[in-house]
Coordinates of C-alpha atoms in Angstrom, one line a residue:
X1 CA 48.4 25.0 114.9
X2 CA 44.6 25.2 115.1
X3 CA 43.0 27.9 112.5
X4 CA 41.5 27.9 109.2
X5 CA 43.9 25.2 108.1
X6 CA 41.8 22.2 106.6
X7 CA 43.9 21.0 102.9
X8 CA 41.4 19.7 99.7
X9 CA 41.7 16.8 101.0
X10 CA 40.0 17.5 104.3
X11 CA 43.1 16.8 106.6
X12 CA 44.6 19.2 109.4
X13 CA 47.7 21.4 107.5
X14 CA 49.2 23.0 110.5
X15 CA 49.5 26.9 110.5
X16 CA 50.9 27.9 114.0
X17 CA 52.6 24.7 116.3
X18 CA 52.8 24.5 119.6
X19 CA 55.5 27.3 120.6
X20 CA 57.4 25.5 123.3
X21 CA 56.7 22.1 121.6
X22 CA 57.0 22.4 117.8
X23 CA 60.2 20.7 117.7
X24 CA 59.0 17.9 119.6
X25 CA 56.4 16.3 117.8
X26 CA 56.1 13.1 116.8
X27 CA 54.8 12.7 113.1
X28 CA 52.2 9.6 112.1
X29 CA 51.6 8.7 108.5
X30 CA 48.4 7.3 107.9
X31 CA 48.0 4.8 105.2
X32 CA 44.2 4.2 106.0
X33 CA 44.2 1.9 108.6
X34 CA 41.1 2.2 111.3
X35 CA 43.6 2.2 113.9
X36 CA 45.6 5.4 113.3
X37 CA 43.6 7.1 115.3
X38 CA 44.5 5.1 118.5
X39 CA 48.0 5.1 117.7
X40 CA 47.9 8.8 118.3
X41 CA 45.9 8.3 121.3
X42 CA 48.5 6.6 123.0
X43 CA 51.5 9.1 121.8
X44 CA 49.2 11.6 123.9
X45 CA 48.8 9.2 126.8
X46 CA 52.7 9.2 127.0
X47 CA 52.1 13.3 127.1
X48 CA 53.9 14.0 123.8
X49 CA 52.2 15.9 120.9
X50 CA 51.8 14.1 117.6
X51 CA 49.8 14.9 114.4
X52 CA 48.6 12.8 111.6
X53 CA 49.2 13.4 107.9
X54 CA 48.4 11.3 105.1
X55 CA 51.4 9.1 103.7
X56 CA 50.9 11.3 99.9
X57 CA 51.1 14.7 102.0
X58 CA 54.6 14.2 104.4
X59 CA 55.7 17.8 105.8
X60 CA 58.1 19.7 103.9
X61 CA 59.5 21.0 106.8
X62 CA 60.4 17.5 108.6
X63 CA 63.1 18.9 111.4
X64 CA 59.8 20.1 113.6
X65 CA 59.5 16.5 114.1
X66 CA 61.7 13.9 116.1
X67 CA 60.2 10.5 115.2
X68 CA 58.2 9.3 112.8
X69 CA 55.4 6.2 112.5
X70 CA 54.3 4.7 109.8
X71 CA 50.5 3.1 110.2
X72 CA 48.8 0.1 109.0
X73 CA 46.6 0.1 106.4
X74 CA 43.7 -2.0 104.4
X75 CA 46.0 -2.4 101.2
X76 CA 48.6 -5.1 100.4
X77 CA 52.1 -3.9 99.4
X78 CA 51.9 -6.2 96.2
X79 CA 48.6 -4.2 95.0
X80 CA 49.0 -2.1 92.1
X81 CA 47.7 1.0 93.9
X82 CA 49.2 0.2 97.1
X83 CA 50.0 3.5 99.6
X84 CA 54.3 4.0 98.1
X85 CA 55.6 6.9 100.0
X86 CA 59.0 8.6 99.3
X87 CA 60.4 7.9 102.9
X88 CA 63.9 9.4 101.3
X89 CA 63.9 12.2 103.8
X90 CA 62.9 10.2 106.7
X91 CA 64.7 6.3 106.6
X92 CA 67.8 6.3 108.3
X93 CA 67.4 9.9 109.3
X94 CA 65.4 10.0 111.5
X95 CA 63.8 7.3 114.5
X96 CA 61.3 5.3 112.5
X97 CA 58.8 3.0 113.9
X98 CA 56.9 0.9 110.8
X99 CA 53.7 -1.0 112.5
X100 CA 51.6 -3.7 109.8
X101 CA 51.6 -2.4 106.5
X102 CA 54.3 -0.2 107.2
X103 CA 56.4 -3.4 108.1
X104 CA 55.5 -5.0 105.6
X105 CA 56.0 -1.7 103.1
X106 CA 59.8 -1.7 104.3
X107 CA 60.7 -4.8 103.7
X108 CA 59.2 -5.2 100.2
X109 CA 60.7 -2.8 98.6
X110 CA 63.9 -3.4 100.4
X111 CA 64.8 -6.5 99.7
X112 CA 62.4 -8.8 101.9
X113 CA 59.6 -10.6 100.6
X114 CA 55.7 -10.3 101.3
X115 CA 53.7 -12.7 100.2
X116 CA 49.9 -13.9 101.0
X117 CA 49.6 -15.3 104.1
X118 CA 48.4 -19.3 104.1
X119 CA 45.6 -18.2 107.2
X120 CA 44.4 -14.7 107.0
X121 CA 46.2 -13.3 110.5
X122 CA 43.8 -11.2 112.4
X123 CA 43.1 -11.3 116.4
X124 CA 45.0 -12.1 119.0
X125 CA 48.4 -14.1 119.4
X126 CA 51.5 -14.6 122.0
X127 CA 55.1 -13.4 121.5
X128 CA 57.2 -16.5 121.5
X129 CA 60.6 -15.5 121.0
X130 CA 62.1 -11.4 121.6
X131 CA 65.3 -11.2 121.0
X132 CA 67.4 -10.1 124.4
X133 CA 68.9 -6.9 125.1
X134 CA 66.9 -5.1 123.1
X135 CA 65.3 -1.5 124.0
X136 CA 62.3 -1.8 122.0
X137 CA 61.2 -4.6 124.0
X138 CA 62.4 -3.8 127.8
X139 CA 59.8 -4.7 130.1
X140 CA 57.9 -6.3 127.8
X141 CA 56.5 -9.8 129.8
X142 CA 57.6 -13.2 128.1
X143 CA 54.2 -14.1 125.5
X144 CA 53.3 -10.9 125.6
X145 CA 49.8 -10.9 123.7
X146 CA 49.9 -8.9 120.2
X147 CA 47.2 -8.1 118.1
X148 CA 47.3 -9.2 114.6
X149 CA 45.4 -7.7 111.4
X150 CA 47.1 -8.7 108.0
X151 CA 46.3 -11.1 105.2
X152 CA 50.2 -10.9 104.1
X153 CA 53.0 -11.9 105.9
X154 CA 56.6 -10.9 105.7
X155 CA 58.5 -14.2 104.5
X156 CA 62.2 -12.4 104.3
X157 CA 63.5 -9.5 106.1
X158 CA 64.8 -6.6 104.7
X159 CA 68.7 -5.8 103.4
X160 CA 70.9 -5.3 107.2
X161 CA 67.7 -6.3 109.0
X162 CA 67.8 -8.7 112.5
X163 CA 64.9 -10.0 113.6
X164 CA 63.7 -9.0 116.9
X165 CA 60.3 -11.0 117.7
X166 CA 58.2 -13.8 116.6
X167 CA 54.6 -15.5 117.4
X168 CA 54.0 -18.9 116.8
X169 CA 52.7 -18.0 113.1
X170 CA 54.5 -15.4 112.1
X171 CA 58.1 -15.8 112.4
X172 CA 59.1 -11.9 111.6
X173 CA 56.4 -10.5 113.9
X174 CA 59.6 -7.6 114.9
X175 CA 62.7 -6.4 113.7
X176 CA 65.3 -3.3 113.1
X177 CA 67.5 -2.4 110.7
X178 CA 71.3 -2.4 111.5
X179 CA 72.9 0.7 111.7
X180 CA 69.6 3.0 111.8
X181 CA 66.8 3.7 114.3
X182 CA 64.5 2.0 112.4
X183 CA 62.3 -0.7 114.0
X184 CA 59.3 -2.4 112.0
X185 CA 56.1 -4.7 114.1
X186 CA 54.2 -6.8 112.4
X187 CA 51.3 -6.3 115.1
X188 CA 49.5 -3.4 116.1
X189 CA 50.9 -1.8 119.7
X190 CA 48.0 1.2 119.8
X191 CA 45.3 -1.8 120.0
X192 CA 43.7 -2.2 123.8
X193 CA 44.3 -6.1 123.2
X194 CA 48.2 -5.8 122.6
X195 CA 48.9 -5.3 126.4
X196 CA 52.1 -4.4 126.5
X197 CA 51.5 -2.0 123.1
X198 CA 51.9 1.1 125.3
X199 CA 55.1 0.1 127.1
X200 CA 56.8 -0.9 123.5
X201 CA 55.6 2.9 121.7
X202 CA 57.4 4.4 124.9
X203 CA 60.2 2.5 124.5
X204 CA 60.6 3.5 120.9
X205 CA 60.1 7.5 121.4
X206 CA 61.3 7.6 124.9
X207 CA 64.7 5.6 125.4
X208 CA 64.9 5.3 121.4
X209 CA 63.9 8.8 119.7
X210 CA 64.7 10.8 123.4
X211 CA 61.0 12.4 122.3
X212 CA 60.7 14.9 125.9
X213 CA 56.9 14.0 127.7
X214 CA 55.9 17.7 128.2
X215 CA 52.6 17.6 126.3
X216 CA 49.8 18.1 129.1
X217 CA 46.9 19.7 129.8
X218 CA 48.9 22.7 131.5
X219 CA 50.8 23.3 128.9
X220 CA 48.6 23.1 126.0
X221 CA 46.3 25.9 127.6
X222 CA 49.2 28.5 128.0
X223 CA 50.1 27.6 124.4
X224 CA 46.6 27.6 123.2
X225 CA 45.7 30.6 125.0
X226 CA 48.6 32.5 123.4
X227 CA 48.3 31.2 119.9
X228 CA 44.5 32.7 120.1
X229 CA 45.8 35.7 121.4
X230 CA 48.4 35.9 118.7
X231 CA 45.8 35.4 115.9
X232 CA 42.6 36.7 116.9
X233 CA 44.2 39.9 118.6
X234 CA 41.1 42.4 119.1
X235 CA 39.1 40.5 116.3
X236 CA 35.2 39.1 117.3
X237 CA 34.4 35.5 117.4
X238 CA 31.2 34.5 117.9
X239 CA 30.9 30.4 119.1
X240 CA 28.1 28.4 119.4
X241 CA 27.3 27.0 122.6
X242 CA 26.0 23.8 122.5
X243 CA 25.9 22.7 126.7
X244 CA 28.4 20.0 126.3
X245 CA 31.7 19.1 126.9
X246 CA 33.7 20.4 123.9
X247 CA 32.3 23.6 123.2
X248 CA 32.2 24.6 126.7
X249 CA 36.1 24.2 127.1
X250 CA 36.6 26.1 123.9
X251 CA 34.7 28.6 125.2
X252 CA 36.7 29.2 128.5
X253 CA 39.4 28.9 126.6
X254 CA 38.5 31.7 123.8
X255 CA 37.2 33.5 127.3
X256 CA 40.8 33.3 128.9
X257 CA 42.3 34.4 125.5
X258 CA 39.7 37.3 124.2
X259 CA 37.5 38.0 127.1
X260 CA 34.6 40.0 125.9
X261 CA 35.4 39.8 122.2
X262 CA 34.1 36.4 122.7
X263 CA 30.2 36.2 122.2
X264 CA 28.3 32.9 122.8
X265 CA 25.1 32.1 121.2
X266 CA 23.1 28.9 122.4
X267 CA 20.3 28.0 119.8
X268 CA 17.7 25.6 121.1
X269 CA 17.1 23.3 117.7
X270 CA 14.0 22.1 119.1
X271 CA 16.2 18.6 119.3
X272 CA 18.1 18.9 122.6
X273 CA 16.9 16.9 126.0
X274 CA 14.0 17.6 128.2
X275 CA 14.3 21.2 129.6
X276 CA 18.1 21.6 128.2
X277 CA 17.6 24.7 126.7
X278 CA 16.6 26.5 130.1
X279 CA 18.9 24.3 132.0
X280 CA 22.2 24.8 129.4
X281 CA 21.4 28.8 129.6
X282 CA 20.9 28.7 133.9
X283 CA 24.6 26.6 133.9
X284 CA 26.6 29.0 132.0
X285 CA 25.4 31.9 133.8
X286 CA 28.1 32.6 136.7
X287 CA 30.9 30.6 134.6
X288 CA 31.2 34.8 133.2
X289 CA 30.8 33.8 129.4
X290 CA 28.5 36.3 127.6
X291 CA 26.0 34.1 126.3
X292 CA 22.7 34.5 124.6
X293 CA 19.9 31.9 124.1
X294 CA 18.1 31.9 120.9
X295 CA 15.2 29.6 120.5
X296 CA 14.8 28.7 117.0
X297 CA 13.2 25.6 117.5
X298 CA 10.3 25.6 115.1
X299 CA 12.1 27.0 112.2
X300 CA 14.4 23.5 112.5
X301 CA 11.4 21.3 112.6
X302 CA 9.9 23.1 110.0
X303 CA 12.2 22.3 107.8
X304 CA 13.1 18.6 108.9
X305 CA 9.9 18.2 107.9
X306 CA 9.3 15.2 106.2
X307 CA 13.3 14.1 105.7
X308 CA 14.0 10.7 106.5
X309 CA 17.7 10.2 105.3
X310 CA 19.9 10.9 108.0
X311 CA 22.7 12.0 105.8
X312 CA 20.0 14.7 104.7
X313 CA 18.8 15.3 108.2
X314 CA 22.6 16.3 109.1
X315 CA 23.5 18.6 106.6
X316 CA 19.6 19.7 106.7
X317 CA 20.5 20.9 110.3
X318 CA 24.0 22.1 109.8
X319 CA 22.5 24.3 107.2
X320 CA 20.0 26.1 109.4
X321 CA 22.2 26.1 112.5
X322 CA 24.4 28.4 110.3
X323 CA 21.6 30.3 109.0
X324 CA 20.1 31.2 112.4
X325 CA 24.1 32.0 113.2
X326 CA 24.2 34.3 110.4
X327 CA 21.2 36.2 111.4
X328 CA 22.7 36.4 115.0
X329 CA 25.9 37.3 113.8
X330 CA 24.9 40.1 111.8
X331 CA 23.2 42.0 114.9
X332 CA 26.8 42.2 116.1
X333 CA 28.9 44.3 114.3
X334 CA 32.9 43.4 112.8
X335 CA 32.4 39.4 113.6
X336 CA 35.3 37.7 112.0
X337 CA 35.3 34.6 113.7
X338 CA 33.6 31.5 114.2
X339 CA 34.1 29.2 117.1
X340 CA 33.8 25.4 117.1
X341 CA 33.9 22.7 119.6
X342 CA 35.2 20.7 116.7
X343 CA 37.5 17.3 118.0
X344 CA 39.9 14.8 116.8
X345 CA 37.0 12.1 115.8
X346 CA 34.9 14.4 114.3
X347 CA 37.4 15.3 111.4
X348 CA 38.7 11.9 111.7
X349 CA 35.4 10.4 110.7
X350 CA 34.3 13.0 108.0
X351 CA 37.9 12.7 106.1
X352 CA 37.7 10.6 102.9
X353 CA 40.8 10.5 100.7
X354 CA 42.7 7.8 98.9
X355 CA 44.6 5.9 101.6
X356 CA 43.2 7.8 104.8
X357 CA 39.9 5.7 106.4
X358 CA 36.7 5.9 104.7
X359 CA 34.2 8.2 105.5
X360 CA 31.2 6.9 108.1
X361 CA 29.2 10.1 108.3
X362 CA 29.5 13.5 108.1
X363 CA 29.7 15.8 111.1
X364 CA 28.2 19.1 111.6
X365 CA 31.5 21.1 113.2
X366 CA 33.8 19.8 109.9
X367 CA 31.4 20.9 107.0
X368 CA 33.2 24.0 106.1
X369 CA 31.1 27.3 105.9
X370 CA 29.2 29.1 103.1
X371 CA 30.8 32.2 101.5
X372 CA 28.3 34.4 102.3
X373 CA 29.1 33.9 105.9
X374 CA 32.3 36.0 105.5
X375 CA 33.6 34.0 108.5
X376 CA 37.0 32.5 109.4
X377 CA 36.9 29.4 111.1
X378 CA 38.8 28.5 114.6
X379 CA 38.5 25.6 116.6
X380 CA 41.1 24.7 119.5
X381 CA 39.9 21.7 120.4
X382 CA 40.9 20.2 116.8
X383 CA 43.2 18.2 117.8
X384 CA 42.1 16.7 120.8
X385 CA 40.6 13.7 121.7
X386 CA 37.9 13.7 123.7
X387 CA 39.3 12.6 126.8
X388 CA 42.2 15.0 126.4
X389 CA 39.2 18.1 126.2
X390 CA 37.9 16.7 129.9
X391 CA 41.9 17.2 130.9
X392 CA 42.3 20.4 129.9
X393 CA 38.8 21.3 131.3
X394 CA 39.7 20.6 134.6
X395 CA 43.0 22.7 134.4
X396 CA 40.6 25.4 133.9
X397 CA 38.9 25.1 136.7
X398 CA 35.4 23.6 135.0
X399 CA 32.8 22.3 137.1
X400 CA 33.5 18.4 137.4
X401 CA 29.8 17.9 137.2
X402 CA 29.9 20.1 133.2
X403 CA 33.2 18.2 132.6
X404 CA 31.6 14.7 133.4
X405 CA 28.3 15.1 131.0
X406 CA 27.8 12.1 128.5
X407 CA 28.7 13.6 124.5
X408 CA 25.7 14.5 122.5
X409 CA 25.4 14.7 118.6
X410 CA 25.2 17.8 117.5
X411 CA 22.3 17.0 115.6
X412 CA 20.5 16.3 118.4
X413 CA 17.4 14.2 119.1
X414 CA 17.2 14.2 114.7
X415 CA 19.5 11.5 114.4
X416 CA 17.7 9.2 117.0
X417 CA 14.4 9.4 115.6
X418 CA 14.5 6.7 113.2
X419 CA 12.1 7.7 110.2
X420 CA 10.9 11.6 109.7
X421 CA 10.6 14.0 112.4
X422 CA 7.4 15.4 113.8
X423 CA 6.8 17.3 117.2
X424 CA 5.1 14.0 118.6
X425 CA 8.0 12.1 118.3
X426 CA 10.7 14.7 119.8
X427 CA 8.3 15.0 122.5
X428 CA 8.0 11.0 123.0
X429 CA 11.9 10.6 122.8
X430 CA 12.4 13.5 125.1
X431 CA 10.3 11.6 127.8
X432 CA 12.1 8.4 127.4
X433 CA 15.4 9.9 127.4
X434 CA 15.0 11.6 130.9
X435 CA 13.6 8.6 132.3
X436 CA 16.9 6.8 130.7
X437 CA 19.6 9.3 132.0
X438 CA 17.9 10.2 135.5
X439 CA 17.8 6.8 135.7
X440 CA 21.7 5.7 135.0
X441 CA 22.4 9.0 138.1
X442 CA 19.7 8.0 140.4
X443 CA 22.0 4.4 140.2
X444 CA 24.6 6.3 140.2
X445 CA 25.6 4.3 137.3
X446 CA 26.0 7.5 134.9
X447 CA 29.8 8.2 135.4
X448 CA 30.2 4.7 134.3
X449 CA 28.7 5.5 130.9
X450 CA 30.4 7.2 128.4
X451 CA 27.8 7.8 125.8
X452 CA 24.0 6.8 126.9
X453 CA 20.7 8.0 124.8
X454 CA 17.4 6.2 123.3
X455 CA 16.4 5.6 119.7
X456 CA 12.6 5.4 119.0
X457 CA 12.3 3.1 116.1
X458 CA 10.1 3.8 113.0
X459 CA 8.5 0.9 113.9
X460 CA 4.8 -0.3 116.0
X461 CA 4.4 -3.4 118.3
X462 CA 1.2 -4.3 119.7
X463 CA 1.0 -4.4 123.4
X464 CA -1.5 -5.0 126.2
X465 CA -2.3 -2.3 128.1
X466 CA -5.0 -3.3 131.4
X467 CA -7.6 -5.6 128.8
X468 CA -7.2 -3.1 126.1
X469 CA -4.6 -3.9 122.7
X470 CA -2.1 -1.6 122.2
X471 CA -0.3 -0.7 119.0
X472 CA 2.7 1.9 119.6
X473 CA 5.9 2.9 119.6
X474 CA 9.5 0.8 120.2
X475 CA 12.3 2.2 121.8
X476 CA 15.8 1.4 122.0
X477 CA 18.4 2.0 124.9
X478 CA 21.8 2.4 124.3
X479 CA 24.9 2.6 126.9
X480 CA 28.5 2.2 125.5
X481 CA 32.0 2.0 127.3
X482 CA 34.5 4.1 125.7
X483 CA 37.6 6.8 126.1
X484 CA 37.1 8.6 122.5
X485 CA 34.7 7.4 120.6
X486 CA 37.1 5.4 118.3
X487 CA 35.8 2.3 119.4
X488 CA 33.0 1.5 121.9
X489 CA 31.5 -1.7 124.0
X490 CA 28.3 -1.6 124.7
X491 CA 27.4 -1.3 129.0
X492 CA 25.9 -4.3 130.9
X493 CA 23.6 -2.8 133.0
X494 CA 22.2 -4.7 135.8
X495 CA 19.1 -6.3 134.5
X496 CA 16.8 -5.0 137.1
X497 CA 17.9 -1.2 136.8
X498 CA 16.9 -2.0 133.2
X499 CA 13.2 -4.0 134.1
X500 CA 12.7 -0.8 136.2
X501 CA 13.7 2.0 133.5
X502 CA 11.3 -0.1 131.3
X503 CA 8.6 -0.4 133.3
X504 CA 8.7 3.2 134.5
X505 CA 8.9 4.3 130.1
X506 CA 6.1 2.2 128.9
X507 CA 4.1 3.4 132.3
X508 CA 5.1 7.4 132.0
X509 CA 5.6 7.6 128.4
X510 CA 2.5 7.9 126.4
X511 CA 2.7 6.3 122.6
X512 CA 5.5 3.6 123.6
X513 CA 4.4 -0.1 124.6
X514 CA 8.3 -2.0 124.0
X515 CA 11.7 -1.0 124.9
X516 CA 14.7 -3.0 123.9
X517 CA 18.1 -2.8 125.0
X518 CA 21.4 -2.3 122.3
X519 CA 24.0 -5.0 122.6
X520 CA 26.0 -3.8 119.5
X521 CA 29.5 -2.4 120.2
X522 CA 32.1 -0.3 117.5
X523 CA 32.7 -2.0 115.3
X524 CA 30.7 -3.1 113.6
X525 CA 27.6 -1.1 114.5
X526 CA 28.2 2.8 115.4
X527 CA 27.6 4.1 118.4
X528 CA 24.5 6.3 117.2
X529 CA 22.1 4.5 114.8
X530 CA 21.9 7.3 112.0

């Protein structure tokens, strides 16, 4: 399922499934729309596997699959280079749930009609009829509230199609076509603010599809654990250790599958939090992983140097993080292996193809790996979310404490330094940082958090300082509220835990005279600045 199995394109091309699931999974063609990601969010809530594909790459082999959903998308049917699928194979075969553009995609080239809509329909609205009796809808409340996103509207149905649902504006907000399992939404179920979404996707692949719920976090690990042992056998894989969530699970996971074929290398890139390096190495050290700490902090900052485009700082990083793996690697002898704590969002946000959402930035883990590396990837986490890598950490037995720790980018402090990168400023940003997080646990306010970290800004404020002016540094705080990273809302933290985190940064920290709190949430901004 997992290995060495990225297309041209940059999308996951399964090689081994699931072995007591692979004819159970629910199949999702994405036609670009933001929100395919959540749709497969809440298949896993419902604990069934599913897996994306883009809508010009549909499985050959489509019997491993027992439902299939079609996703929005940013096109119109009536453009010219509008997403057209071939859904010969899969209409009237096979249960098929068409949400937005996928609606709208069926009934224009069925016989409906789609034309412009006279308001553009986007946000929230009320279900004002549902047709009775029907199972897509069972325990849906009456005026159940939808979310909308379209600029066209379905103005006739399909051929053999009865309408199900309707809003005030849009009178074909649901319907099915007679004589298949085929059911079409004009709204978008997966979205938080559609709050009866989940109930109507279990609906469709529970009582409709007869999809069984026996993807969870118990079973994935004795899958994973036997797919690893299957393909790595007595081979070396060396991982990267990175202290956080992610890369610690694959870890114990590699562990439970290899044991000591599994070597762990923690490189300090002069970019982590205060003390992390010594305090990563002292965490991992009864959890019986072989790991080894390699400090190769100046040879990163040496060669940041003077970068100020983050795109550039990324790849800068990426690039010597596999250097100093290289060098590591080749005091160990037969390595075939790499490791990575690579998730879900991560290759979801570095995938670019026509259709499939636009890039944002690249990541680190999804880069691919020079040739003179010699390496094969694997990375079981690939298709997690991150919430779902938590689950399976606490099947494991992972300390809650490890399991509970706020993601951090993988390039580190680099990507909150606004501006180049000097010594002085990791140092600065490492102050305000622990002051930040200490902070959010001495208010116990941290496992309300999913994502906290400051920014220090490229820019100088004056101050006031006792009778003495001040020109120095400006920092921002972020907090954001989130379950994968998707989509995030910023945290409203009580004003005076923020006076005193303040106070106690411009006080401690030496070189910073403002601090400012974030108030964007995703979208629009992202949750990191760079």
């Amino acid at each position: 399922m997992l290995f060495n199995s990225v297309s041209k394109s940059g999308f996951h091309f399964p090689i081994l499934y699931l072995f007591l699931h692979m004819q159970h999974n629910v199949l999702i063609l994405d036609f670009g729309s933001q929100y395919t990601q959540l749709i497969a969010r809440r298949v896993r809530e419902l604990n069934i596997f599913c897996e994306i594909f883009p809508y010009n790459h549909i499985p050959a082999d489509l019997s491993l699959y027992k439902a299939v959903i079609l996703s929005g998308s940013p096109f119109s049917v009536r453009a010219e280079n509008a997403p057209h699928p071939d859904l010969s194979q899969i209409r009237g075969k096979m249960p098929l749930l068409a949400v937005c553009y996928g609606a709208q995609y069926l009934a224009h080239f069925h016989g409906g009609e789609v034309a412009p809509s006279n308001i553009r329909e986007y946000g929230r609205a009320n279900l004002a009829y549902i047709k009775d009796g029907e199972p897509f809808f069972e325990g849906v409340t009456a005026a159940s509230q939808v979310w909308m996103s379209h600029s066209d509207t379905i103005k006739q149905l399909p051929n053999n199609a009865v309408r199900l649902a309707s809003t005030k504006d849009v009178e074909n907000a649901a319907y099915r076509i007679e004589g298949e399992d085929t059911y079409a939404i004009q709204f978008h179920p997966e979205v938080y603010h559609s709050t009866d979404g989940k109930q109507m996707l279990e609906n469709f692949l529970v009582k409709i599809a007869e999809v069984p719920q026996n993807f969870t976090p118990d079973t994935f690990v004795e899958d994973i654990v036997e797919e690893l042992k299957v393909k790595l056998q007595n081979d070396k894989v060396v991982l990267g250790l990175s202290g956080g969530v992610d890369s610690t699970v694959a870890a114990v996971l590699l562990n439970k599958a290899i044991g000591n074929n599994l070597y762990c290398i923690f490189v300090n890139n002069g970019l982590l939090r205060k003390d992390e390096f010594e305090n990563v190495l002292h965490q991992y050290k009864d959890m019986g992983l072989n790991v080894k700490g390699v400090d190769a902090s100046d040879r990163f900052l040496s060669q940041l140097a003077g970068i100020e485009d983050p795109e550039i700082k990324r790849k800068t990083i990426g690039r010597v993080f596999i250097e100093v793996f290289d060098d590591e690697a080749h005091q160990l002898t037969d390595v075939k292996w790499l490791a990575q704590g690579t998730i879900y969002p991560d290759v979801i946000e570095s995938v670019s193809v026509k259709g499939p959402s636009a890039t944002i930035k690249s990541h680190h883990n999804v880069g691919g790996l020079p040739d003179f590396m010699k390496l094969q990837v694997v990375e079981p986490l690939r298709m997690l979310f991150k919430d779902e890598v938590r689950r399976v950490g606490a099947t494991l037995g992972i300390d809650p404490e490890l399991l509970g720790r706020h993601p951090f980018p993988g390039p580190g402090l680099s990507i909150r330094i606004l501006g180049d990168i000097t010594p002085e400023k990791v140092r600065i940003l490492q102050e305000v940082d622990h002051i930040f997080i200490q902070g959010l646990k001495d208010h116990r306010l941290y496992d309300k958090v999913w994502q906290a970290g400051a920014i220090l800004l490229p820019v100088n404020s004056v101050g006031v300082m006792g009778d003495e002016r001040t020109y120095e540094k400006v920092v921002a705080l972020r907090a954001v509220e989130s379950t994968d990273g998707m989509t995030a809302d910023w945290v409203h933290l009580p004003y005076d835990f923020l006076m005193k985190v303040s106070n106690e940064i411009i006080n401690k920290v030496k070189g910073v005279n403002r601090v400012v709190y974030d108030i964007s949430s995703k979208p629009p901004a992202t949750i990191e600045w760079e």
